Amino acid sequence: MRAGVVIGDSDYGLGLATSTAQLRTLIIGERQVEFAFENKRNADLRRTRTMHLLTGNMSKMEVALVNSSDKAVLEATTNGVMFRETLNVNDKTTYTKYFRNVITTPAYN
């Protein structure tokens, strides 16, 4: 058995789903097993917008400028290329010089 799918079923376990919501749950369960060891699970949770089901809360991350005056520097064009396009954002020192992550939890009423 894998993700609720019993070996030998001619319908691959889909007969267990009697509604669209149950079918989605079966598919999400299969994706969880499939992506768990392929280092793709986090991206799949983000794409399907189901991360909050694991963490228990909905949050969002915004990338903001450390200094609002840096906007002019980052958008300065040299030879047709903006300075921001040449930044190595994978370098933590470079990233934190210009950007900061803001994590918020939206309030839903």
GROMACS .gro file of C-alpha atoms in nm:
model
  109
    1MET     CA    1   0.000   0.000   0.000
    2ARG     CA    2   0.129   0.344  -0.087
    3ALA     CA    3  -0.059   0.669  -0.018
    4GLY     CA    4  -0.378   0.473   0.038
    5VAL     CA    5  -0.351   0.290  -0.295
    6VAL     CA    6  -0.393  -0.085  -0.256
    7ILE     CA    7  -0.190  -0.304  -0.490
    8GLY     CA    8  -0.410  -0.499  -0.726
    9ASP     CA    9  -0.693  -0.249  -0.750
   10SER     CA   10  -0.773  -0.188  -1.112
   11ASP     CA   11  -0.860   0.174  -1.031
   12TYR     CA   12  -0.533   0.247  -0.845
   13GLY     CA   13  -0.720   0.330  -0.525
   14LEU     CA   14  -0.926   0.605  -0.684
   15GLY     CA   15  -1.245   0.415  -0.606
   16LEU     CA   16  -1.189   0.513  -0.243
   17ALA     CA   17  -1.264   0.874  -0.334
   18THR     CA   18  -1.635   0.944  -0.347
   19SER     CA   19  -1.598   1.319  -0.387
   20THR     CA   20  -1.369   1.570  -0.553
   21ALA     CA   21  -1.225   1.671  -0.215
   22GLN     CA   22  -1.138   1.309  -0.131
   23LEU     CA   23  -0.976   1.261  -0.471
   24ARG     CA   24  -0.762   1.571  -0.415
   25THR     CA   25  -0.661   1.436  -0.073
   26LEU     CA   26  -0.551   1.106  -0.231
   27ILE     CA   27  -0.352   1.287  -0.500
   28ILE     CA   28  -0.186   1.521  -0.247
   29GLY     CA   29  -0.094   1.217  -0.034
   30GLU     CA   30   0.067   1.047  -0.333
   31ARG     CA   31   0.258   1.364  -0.421
   32GLN     CA   32   0.381   1.386  -0.061
   33VAL     CA   33   0.527   1.037  -0.080
   34GLU     CA   34   0.666   1.090  -0.431
   35PHE     CA   35   0.838   1.422  -0.361
   36ALA     CA   36   0.953   1.355  -0.003
   37PHE     CA   37   1.295   1.217  -0.094
   38GLU     CA   38   1.342   1.409  -0.419
   39ASN     CA   39   1.392   1.743  -0.240
   40LYS     CA   40   1.085   1.881  -0.418
   41ARG     CA   41   0.832   1.863  -0.136
   42ASN     CA   42   0.873   2.225  -0.020
   43ALA     CA   43   0.829   2.361  -0.373
   44ASP     CA   44   0.519   2.145  -0.421
   45LEU     CA   45   0.367   2.270  -0.096
   46ARG     CA   46   0.424   2.627  -0.209
   47ARG     CA   47   0.286   2.562  -0.557
   48THR     CA   48  -0.027   2.389  -0.428
   49ARG     CA   49  -0.059   2.648  -0.149
   50THR     CA   50  -0.087   2.382   0.120
   51MET     CA   51   0.212   2.474   0.341
   52HIS     CA   52  -0.023   2.606   0.609
   53LEU     CA   53  -0.169   2.258   0.651
   54LEU     CA   54   0.168   2.144   0.793
   55THR     CA   55   0.264   2.454   0.991
   56GLY     CA   56  -0.081   2.535   1.125
   57ASN     CA   57  -0.077   2.897   1.014
   58MET     CA   58  -0.076   3.097   0.697
   59SER     CA   59   0.218   3.331   0.653
   60LYS     CA   60   0.374   3.516   0.368
   61MET     CA   61   0.723   3.643   0.305
   62GLU     CA   62   0.793   3.971   0.135
   63VAL     CA   63   1.132   4.092   0.020
   64ALA     CA   64   1.182   4.457   0.116
   65LEU     CA   65   1.465   4.703   0.074
   66VAL     CA   66   1.686   4.763   0.377
   67ASN     CA   67   1.703   5.133   0.283
   68SER     CA   68   1.440   5.284   0.056
   69SER     CA   69   1.711   5.510  -0.091
   70ASP     CA   70   1.877   5.198  -0.240
   71LYS     CA   71   1.600   5.175  -0.500
   72ALA     CA   72   1.770   5.439  -0.716
   73VAL     CA   73   2.104   5.257  -0.686
   74LEU     CA   74   1.954   4.919  -0.774
   75GLU     CA   75   1.767   5.057  -1.074
   76ALA     CA   76   2.064   5.253  -1.212
   77THR     CA   77   2.133   5.140  -1.569
   78THR     CA   78   2.480   5.079  -1.710
   79ASN     CA   79   2.512   4.957  -2.071
   80GLY     CA   80   2.139   4.878  -2.074
   81VAL     CA   81   2.154   4.655  -1.764
   82MET     CA   82   2.015   4.751  -1.424
   83PHE     CA   83   2.255   4.716  -1.132
   84ARG     CA   84   2.008   4.487  -0.953
   85GLU     CA   85   2.039   4.235  -1.237
   86THR     CA   86   2.411   4.196  -1.168
   87LEU     CA   87   2.375   4.124  -0.795
   88ASN     CA   88   2.459   3.777  -0.669
   89VAL     CA   89   2.160   3.730  -0.437
   90ASN     CA   90   2.290   3.385  -0.343
   91ASP     CA   91   2.571   3.560  -0.154
   92LYS     CA   92   2.429   3.633   0.193
   93THR     CA   93   2.642   3.945   0.245
   94THR     CA   94   2.524   4.098  -0.082
   95TYR     CA   95   2.162   4.001  -0.020
   96THR     CA   96   2.147   4.139   0.334
   97LYS     CA   97   2.313   4.465   0.226
   98TYR     CA   98   2.015   4.554   0.006
   99PHE     CA   99   1.724   4.330   0.108
  100ARG     CA  100   1.547   4.196   0.414
  101ASN     CA  101   1.279   3.932   0.451
  102VAL     CA  102   0.954   4.035   0.615
  103ILE     CA  103   0.733   3.749   0.731
  104THR     CA  104   0.375   3.838   0.812
  105THR     CA  105   0.074   3.640   0.924
  106PRO     CA  106  -0.235   3.783   0.756
  107ALA     CA  107  -0.535   3.836   0.981
  108TYR     CA  108  -0.846   3.683   0.828
  109ASN     CA  109  -1.178   3.798   0.971
   0.00000   0.00000   0.00000
